[in-house]
PDB file of C-alpha atoms in Angstrom:
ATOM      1  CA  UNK A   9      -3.724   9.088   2.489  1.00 90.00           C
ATOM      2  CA  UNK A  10      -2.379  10.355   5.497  1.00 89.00           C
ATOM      3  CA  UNK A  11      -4.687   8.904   7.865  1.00 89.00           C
ATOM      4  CA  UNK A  12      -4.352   5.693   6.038  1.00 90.00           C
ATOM      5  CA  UNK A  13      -0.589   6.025   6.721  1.00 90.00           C
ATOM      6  CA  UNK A  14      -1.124   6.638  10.057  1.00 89.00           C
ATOM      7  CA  UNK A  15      -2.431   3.645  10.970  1.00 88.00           C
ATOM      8  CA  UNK A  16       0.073   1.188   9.255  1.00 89.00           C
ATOM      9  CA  UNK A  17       1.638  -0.575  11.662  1.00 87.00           C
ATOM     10  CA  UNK A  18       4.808  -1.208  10.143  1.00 83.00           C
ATOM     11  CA  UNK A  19       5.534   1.965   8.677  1.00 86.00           C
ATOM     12  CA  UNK A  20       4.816   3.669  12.219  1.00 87.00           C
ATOM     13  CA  UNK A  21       7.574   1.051  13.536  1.00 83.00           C
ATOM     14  CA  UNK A  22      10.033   2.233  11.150  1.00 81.00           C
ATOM     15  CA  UNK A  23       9.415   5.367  11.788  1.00 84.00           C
ATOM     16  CA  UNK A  24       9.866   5.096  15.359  1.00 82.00           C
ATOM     17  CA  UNK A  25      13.374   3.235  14.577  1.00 78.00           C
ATOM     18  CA  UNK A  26      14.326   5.660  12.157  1.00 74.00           C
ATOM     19  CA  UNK A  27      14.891   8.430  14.867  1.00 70.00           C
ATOM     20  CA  UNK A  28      17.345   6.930  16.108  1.00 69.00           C
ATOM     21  CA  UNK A  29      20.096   7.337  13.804  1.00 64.00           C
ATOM     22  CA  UNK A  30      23.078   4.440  13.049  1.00 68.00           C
ATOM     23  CA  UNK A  31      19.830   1.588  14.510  1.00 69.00           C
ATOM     24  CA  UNK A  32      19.808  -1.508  12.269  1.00 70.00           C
ATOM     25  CA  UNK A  33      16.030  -2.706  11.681  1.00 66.00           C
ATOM     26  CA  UNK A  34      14.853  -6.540  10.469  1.00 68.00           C
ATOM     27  CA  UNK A  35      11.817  -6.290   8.019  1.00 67.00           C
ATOM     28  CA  UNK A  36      10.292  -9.502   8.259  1.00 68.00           C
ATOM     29  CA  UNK A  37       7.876 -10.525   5.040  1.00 65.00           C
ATOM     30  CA  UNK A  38       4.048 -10.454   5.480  1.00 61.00           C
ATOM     31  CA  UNK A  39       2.665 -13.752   6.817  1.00 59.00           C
ATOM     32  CA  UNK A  40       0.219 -13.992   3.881  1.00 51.00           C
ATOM     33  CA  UNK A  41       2.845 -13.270   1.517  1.00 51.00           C
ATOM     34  CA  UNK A  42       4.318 -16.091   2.983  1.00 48.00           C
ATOM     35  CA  UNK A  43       1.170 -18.197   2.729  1.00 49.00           C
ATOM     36  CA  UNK A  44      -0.168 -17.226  -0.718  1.00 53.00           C
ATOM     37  CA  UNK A  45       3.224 -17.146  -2.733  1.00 52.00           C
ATOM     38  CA  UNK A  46       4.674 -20.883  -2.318  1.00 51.00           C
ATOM     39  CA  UNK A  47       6.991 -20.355  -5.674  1.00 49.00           C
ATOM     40  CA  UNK A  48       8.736 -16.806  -4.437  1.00 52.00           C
ATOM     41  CA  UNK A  49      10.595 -17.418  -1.023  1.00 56.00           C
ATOM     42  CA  UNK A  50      10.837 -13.631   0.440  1.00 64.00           C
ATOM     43  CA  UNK A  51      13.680 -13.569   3.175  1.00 73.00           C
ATOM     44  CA  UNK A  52      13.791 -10.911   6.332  1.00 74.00           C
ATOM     45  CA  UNK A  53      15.863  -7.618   5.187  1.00 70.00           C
ATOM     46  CA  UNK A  54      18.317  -6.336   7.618  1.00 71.00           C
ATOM     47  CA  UNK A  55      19.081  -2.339   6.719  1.00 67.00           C
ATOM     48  CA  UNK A  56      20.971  -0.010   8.385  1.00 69.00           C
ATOM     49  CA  UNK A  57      19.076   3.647   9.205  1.00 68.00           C
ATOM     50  CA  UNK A  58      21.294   6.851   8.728  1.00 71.00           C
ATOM     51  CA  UNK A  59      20.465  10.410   9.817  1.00 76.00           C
ATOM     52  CA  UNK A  60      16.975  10.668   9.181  1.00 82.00           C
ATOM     53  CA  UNK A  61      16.231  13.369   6.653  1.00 87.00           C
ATOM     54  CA  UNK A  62      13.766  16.727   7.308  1.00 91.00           C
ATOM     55  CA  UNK A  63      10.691  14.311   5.257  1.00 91.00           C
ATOM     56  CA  UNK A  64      10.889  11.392   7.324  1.00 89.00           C
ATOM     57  CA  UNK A  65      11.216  13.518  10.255  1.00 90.00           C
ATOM     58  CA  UNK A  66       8.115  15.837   9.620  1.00 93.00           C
ATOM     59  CA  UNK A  67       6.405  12.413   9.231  1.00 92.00           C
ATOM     60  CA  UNK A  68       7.503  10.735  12.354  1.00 91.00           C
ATOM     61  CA  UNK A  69       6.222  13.916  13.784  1.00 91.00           C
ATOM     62  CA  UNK A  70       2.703  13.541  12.257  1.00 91.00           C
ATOM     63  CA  UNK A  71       2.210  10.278  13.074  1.00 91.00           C
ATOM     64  CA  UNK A  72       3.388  10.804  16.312  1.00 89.00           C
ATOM     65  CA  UNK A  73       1.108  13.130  16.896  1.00 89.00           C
ATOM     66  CA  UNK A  74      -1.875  11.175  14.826  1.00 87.00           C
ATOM     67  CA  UNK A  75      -1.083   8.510  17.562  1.00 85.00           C
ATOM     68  CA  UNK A  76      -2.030  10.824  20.542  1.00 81.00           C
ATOM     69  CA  UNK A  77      -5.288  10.227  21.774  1.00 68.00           C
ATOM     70  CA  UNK A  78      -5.530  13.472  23.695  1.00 75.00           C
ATOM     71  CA  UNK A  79      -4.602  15.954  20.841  1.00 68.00           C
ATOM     72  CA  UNK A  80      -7.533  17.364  19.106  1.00 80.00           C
ATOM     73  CA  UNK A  81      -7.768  18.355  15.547  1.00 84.00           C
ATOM     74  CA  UNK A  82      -3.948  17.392  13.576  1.00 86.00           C
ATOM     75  CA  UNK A  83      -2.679  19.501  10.997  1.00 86.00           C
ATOM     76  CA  UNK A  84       0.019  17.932   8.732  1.00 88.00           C
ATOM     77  CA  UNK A  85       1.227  21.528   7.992  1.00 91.00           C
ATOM     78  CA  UNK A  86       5.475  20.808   8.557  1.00 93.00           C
ATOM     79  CA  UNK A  87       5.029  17.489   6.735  1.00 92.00           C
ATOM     80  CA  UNK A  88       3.011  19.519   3.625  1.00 90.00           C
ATOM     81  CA  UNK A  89       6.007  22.029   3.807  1.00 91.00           C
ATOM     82  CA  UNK A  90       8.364  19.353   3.458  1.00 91.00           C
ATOM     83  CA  UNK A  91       6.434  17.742   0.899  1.00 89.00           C
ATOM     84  CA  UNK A  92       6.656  20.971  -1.488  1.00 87.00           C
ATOM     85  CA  UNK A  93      10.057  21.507  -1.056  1.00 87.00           C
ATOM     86  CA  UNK A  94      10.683  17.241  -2.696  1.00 82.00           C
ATOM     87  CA  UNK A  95       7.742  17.960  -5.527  1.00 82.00           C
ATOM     88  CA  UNK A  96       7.160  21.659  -5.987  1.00 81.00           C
ATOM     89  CA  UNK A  97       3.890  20.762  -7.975  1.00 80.00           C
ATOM     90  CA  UNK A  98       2.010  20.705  -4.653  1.00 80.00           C
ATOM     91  CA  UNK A  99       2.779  24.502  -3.651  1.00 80.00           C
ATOM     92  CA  UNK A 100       0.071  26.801  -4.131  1.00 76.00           C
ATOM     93  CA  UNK A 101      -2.388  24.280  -2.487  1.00 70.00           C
ATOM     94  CA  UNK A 102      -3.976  23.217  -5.699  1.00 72.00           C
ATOM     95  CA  UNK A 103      -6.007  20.559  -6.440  1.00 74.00           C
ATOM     96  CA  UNK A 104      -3.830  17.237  -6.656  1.00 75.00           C
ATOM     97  CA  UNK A 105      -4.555  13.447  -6.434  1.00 82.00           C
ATOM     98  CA  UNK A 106      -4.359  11.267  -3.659  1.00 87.00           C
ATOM     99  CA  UNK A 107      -2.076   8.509  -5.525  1.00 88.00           C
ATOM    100  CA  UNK A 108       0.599  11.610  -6.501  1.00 87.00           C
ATOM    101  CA  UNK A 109       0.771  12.720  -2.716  1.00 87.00           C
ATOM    102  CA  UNK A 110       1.585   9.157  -1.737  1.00 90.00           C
ATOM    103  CA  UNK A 111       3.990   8.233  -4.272  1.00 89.00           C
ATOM    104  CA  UNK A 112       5.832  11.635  -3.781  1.00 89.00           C
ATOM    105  CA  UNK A 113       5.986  11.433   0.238  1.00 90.00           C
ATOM    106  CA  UNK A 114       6.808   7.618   0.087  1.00 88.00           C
ATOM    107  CA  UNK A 115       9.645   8.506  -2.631  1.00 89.00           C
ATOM    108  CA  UNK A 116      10.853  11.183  -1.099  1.00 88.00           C
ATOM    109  CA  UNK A 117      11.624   9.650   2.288  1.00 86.00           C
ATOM    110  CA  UNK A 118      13.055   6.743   0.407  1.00 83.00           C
ATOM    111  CA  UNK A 119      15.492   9.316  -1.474  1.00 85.00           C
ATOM    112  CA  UNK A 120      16.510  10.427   1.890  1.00 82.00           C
ATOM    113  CA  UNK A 121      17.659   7.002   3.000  1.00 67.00           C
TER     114      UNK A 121
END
């Protein structure tokens, strides 16, 4: 999940933007939204980015650092810590599915907005 993350372009974007608190970002629809869904007109969203809370930071930081070619092996250990602290059910490193990690990292930076 979080290598799949990694490499979304948008989300890395936003990410980058979202450092910089008090920046106002344009999220432009997908092109093939645009070209599949004739009926549902989807306009650009402009949304003003606040202080950036501990979540989104530790995942800036890990995608960062995914990003650098140079750095070895990655270990999402400050994002996991953040994770647990949004959705205790993680703690304890138990077994837990990929779908539940995503929703609770996506939701929990979205929370933080």
């Amino acid at each position: 999940v979080l290598q799949n993350l990694s490499q979304t372009p948008v989300l890395r974007e936003l990410l980058k933007e979202a450092k910089m608190p008090g920046t106002t970002i344009k999220i432009e629809p997908p092109e093939l939204c645009m070209l599949c869904c004739f009926s549902f007109k989807q306009e650009s969203q402009l949304i003003k980015l606040d202080q950036p809370g501990p979540l989104t930071l530790a995942m800036h930081q890990f995608v960062t650092e995914m990003q650098e070619t140079k750095k070895g092996v990655v270990t999402p250990k400050e994002l996991f810590a953040q994770v647990c602290k949004k959705a205790i059910r993680f703690k304890g490193y138990q077994q837990q599915d990929s779908h539940e990690l995503l929703r609770y990292l996506l939701d929990g930076m979205r929370a933080e907005e």
